[in-house]
């Protein structure tokens, strides 16, 4: 075991399986006390099982680390407060928060129900706020803290059939940048990762791609991208050495880690007054969007108003 996090206390939500489990084990291996939070739900958020959290706690203790289990849901504001309080009650403080908990209710937007939307937003986006809100009060008071959120490619670049999940993950990216500014002056950093790894949550993507007629394999190379590959960057961001990294998003997949480019204007057209629709119809394709592909263009046989006919092309 290492000692980079000796004396620190971490809360990891959704830590009973997959990426959360790998992160919890890695934090403990560097000496952190870990609250392993997981209500043990199914991928869609239903059910309850204390087994996953208990098993990870046992793994940590067997390896010589220190951990306690917690089974609350992050989707409930008061319950999230009890998750953070579990760290204080068990170890006296909260230094590190990893907002990893998540569920899936994938469906194309024209078929998605309100309940499917609300359930995913509640766990991912509201759950990230809930835990951060409670932890931030204590971190601000002690002038120290590390918050690592889990975003996703689905939110940063888009993935069909995941309007709820993608919206939540995009929201988490924006939330991360704002929280970094809210808390940075108090010695608290807030960063995010957008991981790609083979877990039970990614297993359903194969079926979704098949429904859309996408070719196999579902995600090339994903089998080599394990949850364990994701954990080191999270541990690093939780250390004192990462004190000056704040408000950033890191893509993590297998042995690859990349820093996301923050969204900012990349091209611009200006004039000394209001644009006309005619001017925009002429200049936007020429100067702004000329080399940016449509992520889901309509098929050639579909009549699309405004698209040049094949005879014109």
Tab-separated table of C-alpha atoms in Angstrom:
chain	number	residue	atom	x	y	z
A	1	UNK	CA	0.000	0.000	0.000
A	2	UNK	CA	1.053	3.604	-0.620
A	3	UNK	CA	0.650	6.587	1.655
A	4	UNK	CA	-0.185	9.506	-0.633
A	5	UNK	CA	-3.633	9.730	0.971
A	6	UNK	CA	-2.749	8.627	4.481
A	7	UNK	CA	-5.038	10.311	6.982
A	8	UNK	CA	-7.498	11.446	4.302
A	9	UNK	CA	-11.110	10.311	4.180
A	10	UNK	CA	-12.897	9.614	0.910
A	11	UNK	CA	-16.517	9.023	-0.032
A	12	UNK	CA	-17.088	7.114	-3.266
A	13	UNK	CA	-20.684	6.819	-4.451
A	14	UNK	CA	-21.730	3.839	-6.533
A	15	UNK	CA	-18.639	2.041	-5.248
A	16	UNK	CA	-20.020	-1.473	-5.075
A	17	UNK	CA	-19.212	-2.394	-8.655
A	18	UNK	CA	-17.364	-1.327	-11.775
A	19	UNK	CA	-15.524	1.967	-11.886
A	20	UNK	CA	-16.626	3.006	-8.406
A	21	UNK	CA	-15.287	-0.185	-6.903
A	22	UNK	CA	-11.944	0.231	-8.678
A	23	UNK	CA	-11.675	3.810	-7.431
A	24	UNK	CA	-12.524	2.868	-3.854
A	25	UNK	CA	-9.899	0.117	-3.837
A	26	UNK	CA	-7.272	2.410	-5.353
A	27	UNK	CA	-7.939	5.211	-2.852
A	28	UNK	CA	-7.698	2.749	0.027
A	29	UNK	CA	-4.462	1.364	-1.411
A	30	UNK	CA	-2.970	4.850	-1.044
A	31	UNK	CA	-3.981	5.027	2.612
A	32	UNK	CA	-7.355	6.773	2.478
A	33	UNK	CA	-10.215	5.848	4.769
A	34	UNK	CA	-13.087	5.052	2.413
A	35	UNK	CA	-16.854	5.245	2.745
A	36	UNK	CA	-18.106	2.733	0.188
A	37	UNK	CA	-21.540	3.986	-0.787
A	38	UNK	CA	-23.802	1.781	-2.864
A	39	UNK	CA	-27.493	0.857	-2.401
A	40	UNK	CA	-26.908	-2.170	-4.627
A	41	UNK	CA	-29.488	-1.370	-7.270
A	42	UNK	CA	-29.883	-2.876	-10.707
A	43	UNK	CA	-28.585	-0.969	-13.735
A	44	UNK	CA	-31.988	0.703	-14.115
A	45	UNK	CA	-32.025	1.818	-10.479
A	46	UNK	CA	-34.485	-0.742	-9.164
A	47	UNK	CA	-33.932	-3.153	-6.292
A	48	UNK	CA	-31.632	-2.987	-3.286
A	49	UNK	CA	-28.747	-5.160	-2.132
A	50	UNK	CA	-26.189	-4.439	0.592
A	51	UNK	CA	-23.909	-7.139	-0.747
A	52	UNK	CA	-21.830	-5.104	-3.261
A	53	UNK	CA	-20.863	-2.388	-0.767
A	54	UNK	CA	-20.130	-4.944	1.942
A	55	UNK	CA	-17.958	-6.974	-0.419
A	56	UNK	CA	-15.818	-3.968	-1.389
A	57	UNK	CA	-15.379	-3.036	2.270
A	58	UNK	CA	-14.211	-6.566	2.950
A	59	UNK	CA	-11.747	-6.391	0.051
A	60	UNK	CA	-10.295	-3.156	1.392
A	61	UNK	CA	-9.998	-4.478	4.927
A	62	UNK	CA	-8.459	-7.735	3.770
A	63	UNK	CA	-5.773	-5.720	1.981
A	64	UNK	CA	-5.004	-3.810	5.174
A	65	UNK	CA	-7.088	-0.728	4.445
A	66	UNK	CA	-9.900	1.017	6.299
A	67	UNK	CA	-13.460	1.280	5.019
A	68	UNK	CA	-17.103	1.357	6.025
A	69	UNK	CA	-20.201	0.655	3.970
A	70	UNK	CA	-23.105	2.985	3.323
A	71	UNK	CA	-26.303	2.062	1.478
A	72	UNK	CA	-28.068	5.412	0.999
A	73	UNK	CA	-29.247	6.757	-2.354
A	74	UNK	CA	-27.602	9.900	-3.717
A	75	UNK	CA	-30.875	10.893	-5.419
A	76	UNK	CA	-32.409	11.982	-2.113
A	77	UNK	CA	-31.024	15.213	-0.646
A	78	UNK	CA	-31.312	14.170	2.995
A	79	UNK	CA	-29.939	10.702	2.276
A	80	UNK	CA	-26.951	12.281	0.525
A	81	UNK	CA	-26.316	14.261	3.676
A	82	UNK	CA	-26.188	11.024	5.615
A	83	UNK	CA	-23.604	9.657	3.176
A	84	UNK	CA	-21.268	12.560	3.933
A	85	UNK	CA	-22.073	12.372	7.631
A	86	UNK	CA	-21.026	8.718	7.599
A	87	UNK	CA	-17.495	9.881	6.758
A	88	UNK	CA	-17.501	12.369	9.625
A	89	UNK	CA	-18.985	9.878	12.094
A	90	UNK	CA	-16.561	7.123	11.138
A	91	UNK	CA	-13.350	9.057	10.476
A	92	UNK	CA	-13.837	12.592	11.753
A	93	UNK	CA	-13.805	14.451	8.409
A	94	UNK	CA	-14.412	14.355	4.665
A	95	UNK	CA	-11.505	15.179	2.328
A	96	UNK	CA	-12.349	13.481	-0.962
A	97	UNK	CA	-15.685	13.023	-2.721
A	98	UNK	CA	-16.028	10.932	-5.870
A	99	UNK	CA	-19.482	11.341	-7.414
A	100	UNK	CA	-19.692	8.130	-9.405
A	101	UNK	CA	-23.185	6.707	-8.760
A	102	UNK	CA	-25.306	6.194	-11.842
A	103	UNK	CA	-28.121	4.266	-13.504
A	104	UNK	CA	-29.337	3.825	-17.075
A	105	UNK	CA	-32.785	4.044	-18.662
A	106	UNK	CA	-31.764	4.130	-22.326
A	107	UNK	CA	-34.438	4.858	-24.911
A	108	UNK	CA	-34.746	6.960	-28.028
A	109	UNK	CA	-36.064	10.396	-27.113
A	110	UNK	CA	-39.377	9.924	-28.946
A	111	UNK	CA	-40.092	6.867	-26.778
A	112	UNK	CA	-38.618	8.061	-23.467
A	113	UNK	CA	-41.039	8.466	-20.584
A	114	UNK	CA	-40.988	11.263	-18.051
A	115	UNK	CA	-40.190	8.743	-15.326
A	116	UNK	CA	-37.187	7.428	-17.278
A	117	UNK	CA	-35.915	10.976	-17.712
A	118	UNK	CA	-36.453	11.942	-14.070
A	119	UNK	CA	-34.883	8.784	-12.649
A	120	UNK	CA	-31.602	9.212	-14.520
A	121	UNK	CA	-31.367	12.958	-13.897
A	122	UNK	CA	-32.066	12.354	-10.196
A	123	UNK	CA	-29.196	9.934	-9.698
A	124	UNK	CA	-26.545	11.446	-11.957
A	125	UNK	CA	-27.081	15.189	-11.922
A	126	UNK	CA	-29.084	15.813	-8.776
A	127	UNK	CA	-27.118	13.140	-6.938
A	128	UNK	CA	-23.860	14.866	-7.844
A	129	UNK	CA	-25.260	18.142	-6.550
A	130	UNK	CA	-26.681	16.564	-3.396
A	131	UNK	CA	-23.422	15.004	-2.251
A	132	UNK	CA	-21.328	17.985	-3.329
A	133	UNK	CA	-23.613	20.406	-1.522
A	134	UNK	CA	-23.255	18.583	1.794
A	135	UNK	CA	-19.535	17.922	1.422
A	136	UNK	CA	-18.710	21.449	0.253
A	137	UNK	CA	-19.823	23.006	3.538
A	138	UNK	CA	-17.313	20.916	5.483
A	139	UNK	CA	-14.557	21.246	2.884
A	140	UNK	CA	-14.949	25.019	2.845
A	141	UNK	CA	-14.732	25.154	6.630
A	142	UNK	CA	-11.576	23.064	6.754
A	143	UNK	CA	-10.059	24.850	3.732
A	144	UNK	CA	-9.307	21.582	1.980
A	145	UNK	CA	-11.082	19.171	-0.314
A	146	UNK	CA	-11.000	17.191	-3.539
A	147	UNK	CA	-14.167	16.587	-5.565
A	148	UNK	CA	-14.020	14.339	-8.607
A	149	UNK	CA	-17.175	13.973	-10.683
A	150	UNK	CA	-17.915	11.414	-13.375
A	151	UNK	CA	-19.098	12.806	-16.693
A	152	UNK	CA	-19.252	10.829	-19.950
A	153	UNK	CA	-18.602	10.895	-23.684
A	154	UNK	CA	-22.378	10.613	-23.997
A	155	UNK	CA	-22.745	14.054	-22.477
A	156	UNK	CA	-19.711	15.653	-24.084
A	157	UNK	CA	-20.153	14.407	-27.651
A	158	UNK	CA	-23.557	12.663	-27.654
A	159	UNK	CA	-24.799	9.105	-27.976
A	160	UNK	CA	-28.124	8.103	-29.535
A	161	UNK	CA	-30.687	6.662	-27.156
A	162	UNK	CA	-29.275	8.398	-24.081
A	163	UNK	CA	-30.986	11.800	-23.936
A	164	UNK	CA	-31.462	11.529	-20.159
A	165	UNK	CA	-27.990	10.176	-19.431
A	166	UNK	CA	-26.263	12.528	-21.867
A	167	UNK	CA	-28.075	15.573	-20.507
A	168	UNK	CA	-27.101	14.603	-16.957
A	169	UNK	CA	-23.464	14.019	-17.870
A	170	UNK	CA	-23.248	17.288	-19.803
A	171	UNK	CA	-24.773	18.988	-16.783
A	172	UNK	CA	-22.121	17.417	-14.569
A	173	UNK	CA	-19.402	18.872	-16.804
A	174	UNK	CA	-20.862	22.349	-16.444
A	175	UNK	CA	-21.457	21.813	-12.735
A	176	UNK	CA	-17.801	20.851	-12.315
A	177	UNK	CA	-16.561	24.071	-13.903
A	178	UNK	CA	-18.815	26.211	-11.715
A	179	UNK	CA	-18.054	24.391	-8.460
A	180	UNK	CA	-14.345	24.765	-9.199
A	181	UNK	CA	-14.850	28.522	-9.211
A	182	UNK	CA	-17.069	28.491	-6.130
A	183	UNK	CA	-14.638	26.505	-3.993
A	184	UNK	CA	-11.178	27.095	-5.429
A	185	UNK	CA	-10.469	30.032	-3.149
A	186	UNK	CA	-11.013	27.763	-0.145
A	187	UNK	CA	-8.421	25.191	-1.164
A	188	UNK	CA	-11.022	22.838	-2.656
A	189	UNK	CA	-10.672	21.556	-6.215
A	190	UNK	CA	-13.387	20.083	-8.417
A	191	UNK	CA	-12.541	18.110	-11.538
A	192	UNK	CA	-14.256	15.477	-13.660
A	193	UNK	CA	-13.434	12.389	-15.658
A	194	UNK	CA	-15.178	11.005	-18.734
A	195	UNK	CA	-14.290	7.309	-18.575
A	196	UNK	CA	-14.659	4.471	-21.050
A	197	UNK	CA	-14.515	1.009	-19.512
A	198	UNK	CA	-16.212	-2.344	-19.794
A	199	UNK	CA	-18.783	-2.528	-16.980
A	200	UNK	CA	-22.313	-3.825	-16.564
A	201	UNK	CA	-23.535	-0.335	-17.576
A	202	UNK	CA	-21.776	-0.489	-20.952
A	203	UNK	CA	-22.972	-4.011	-21.688
A	204	UNK	CA	-26.363	-2.671	-22.816
A	205	UNK	CA	-24.765	-0.510	-25.498
A	206	UNK	CA	-24.313	-3.579	-27.695
A	207	UNK	CA	-28.058	-4.165	-27.743
A	208	UNK	CA	-28.757	-0.478	-28.350
A	209	UNK	CA	-26.339	-0.369	-31.292
A	210	UNK	CA	-27.891	-3.517	-32.722
A	211	UNK	CA	-31.332	-1.888	-32.598
A	212	UNK	CA	-29.922	1.045	-34.559
A	213	UNK	CA	-28.324	-1.273	-37.107
A	214	UNK	CA	-24.775	-0.412	-36.042
A	215	UNK	CA	-22.079	-2.915	-36.977
A	216	UNK	CA	-20.316	-5.154	-34.467
A	217	UNK	CA	-18.193	-5.071	-32.394
A	218	UNK	CA	-20.208	-2.568	-30.335
A	219	UNK	CA	-17.257	-0.578	-28.997
A	220	UNK	CA	-13.902	-1.603	-30.505
A	221	UNK	CA	-11.155	-2.068	-27.948
A	222	UNK	CA	-13.425	-1.515	-24.961
A	223	UNK	CA	-12.667	-4.954	-23.540
A	224	UNK	CA	-9.094	-3.775	-22.859
A	225	UNK	CA	-10.412	-0.733	-21.016
A	226	UNK	CA	-11.087	-1.930	-17.494
A	227	UNK	CA	-12.408	0.012	-14.497
A	228	UNK	CA	-8.946	-0.385	-12.983
A	229	UNK	CA	-7.521	1.713	-15.830
A	230	UNK	CA	-9.725	4.616	-14.708
A	231	UNK	CA	-8.755	4.663	-11.024
A	232	UNK	CA	-5.196	6.118	-11.131
A	233	UNK	CA	-6.201	9.526	-12.515
A	234	UNK	CA	-8.888	9.806	-9.838
A	235	UNK	CA	-6.386	8.993	-7.116
A	236	UNK	CA	-3.954	11.542	-8.529
A	237	UNK	CA	-6.610	14.268	-8.627
A	238	UNK	CA	-7.343	13.460	-4.974
A	239	UNK	CA	-3.745	14.013	-3.851
A	240	UNK	CA	-2.049	17.154	-2.547
A	241	UNK	CA	0.109	17.129	-5.680
A	242	UNK	CA	-2.945	18.036	-7.789
A	243	UNK	CA	-3.667	21.196	-5.763
A	244	UNK	CA	-3.550	23.475	-8.818
A	245	UNK	CA	-5.713	21.362	-11.169
A	246	UNK	CA	-9.243	22.697	-10.948
A	247	UNK	CA	-12.314	22.754	-13.181
A	248	UNK	CA	-10.854	20.335	-15.728
A	249	UNK	CA	-12.269	17.287	-17.477
A	250	UNK	CA	-10.142	14.273	-18.347
A	251	UNK	CA	-11.055	11.559	-20.847
A	252	UNK	CA	-9.845	8.182	-19.587
A	253	UNK	CA	-9.861	4.937	-21.564
A	254	UNK	CA	-7.439	2.071	-21.121
A	255	UNK	CA	-3.932	3.483	-21.049
A	256	UNK	CA	-5.040	6.793	-22.582
A	257	UNK	CA	-5.702	9.958	-20.577
A	258	UNK	CA	-6.466	13.228	-22.329
A	259	UNK	CA	-7.433	16.699	-21.178
A	260	UNK	CA	-10.693	17.902	-22.683
A	261	UNK	CA	-10.618	21.195	-24.550
A	262	UNK	CA	-12.962	23.625	-22.856
A	263	UNK	CA	-15.848	24.807	-24.974
A	264	UNK	CA	-15.125	28.249	-26.378
A	265	UNK	CA	-15.834	30.073	-29.647
A	266	UNK	CA	-13.785	28.525	-32.442
A	267	UNK	CA	-14.917	30.676	-35.378
A	268	UNK	CA	-16.689	33.984	-35.613
A	269	UNK	CA	-18.419	36.243	-38.072
A	270	UNK	CA	-19.146	39.849	-37.138
A	271	UNK	CA	-20.777	42.918	-38.625
A	272	UNK	CA	-21.730	46.346	-37.366
A	273	UNK	CA	-25.400	45.556	-36.938
A	274	UNK	CA	-28.007	42.806	-36.991
A	275	UNK	CA	-27.530	39.872	-39.328
A	276	UNK	CA	-30.196	39.118	-41.903
A	277	UNK	CA	-31.429	35.581	-42.454
A	278	UNK	CA	-30.196	35.746	-46.045
A	279	UNK	CA	-26.685	36.657	-44.903
A	280	UNK	CA	-26.625	33.827	-42.379
A	281	UNK	CA	-27.880	31.308	-44.938
A	282	UNK	CA	-24.954	32.314	-47.124
A	283	UNK	CA	-22.133	32.782	-44.602
A	284	UNK	CA	-22.762	30.205	-41.845
A	285	UNK	CA	-22.093	27.209	-44.150
A	286	UNK	CA	-19.147	29.003	-45.773
A	287	UNK	CA	-17.374	30.375	-42.700
A	288	UNK	CA	-18.625	28.593	-39.564
A	289	UNK	CA	-19.778	25.026	-40.211
A	290	UNK	CA	-18.106	24.141	-43.513
A	291	UNK	CA	-16.059	21.182	-42.191
A	292	UNK	CA	-18.242	20.058	-39.284
A	293	UNK	CA	-20.137	16.835	-40.064
A	294	UNK	CA	-23.743	16.160	-39.163
A	295	UNK	CA	-23.553	13.416	-36.496
A	296	UNK	CA	-26.720	11.767	-37.812
A	297	UNK	CA	-27.549	12.876	-41.366
A	298	UNK	CA	-30.800	11.725	-42.965
A	299	UNK	CA	-30.440	8.943	-45.549
A	300	UNK	CA	-30.087	9.974	-49.218
A	301	UNK	CA	-33.506	8.622	-50.124
A	302	UNK	CA	-35.284	10.896	-47.627
A	303	UNK	CA	-36.644	14.108	-49.092
A	304	UNK	CA	-35.176	16.898	-46.976
A	305	UNK	CA	-36.242	20.501	-47.641
A	306	UNK	CA	-33.188	22.646	-48.288
A	307	UNK	CA	-30.885	19.795	-49.243
A	308	UNK	CA	-29.641	19.932	-52.825
A	309	UNK	CA	-31.082	17.163	-54.963
A	310	UNK	CA	-28.772	14.538	-56.397
A	311	UNK	CA	-29.152	16.123	-59.782
A	312	UNK	CA	-27.861	19.410	-58.349
A	313	UNK	CA	-24.980	17.657	-56.582
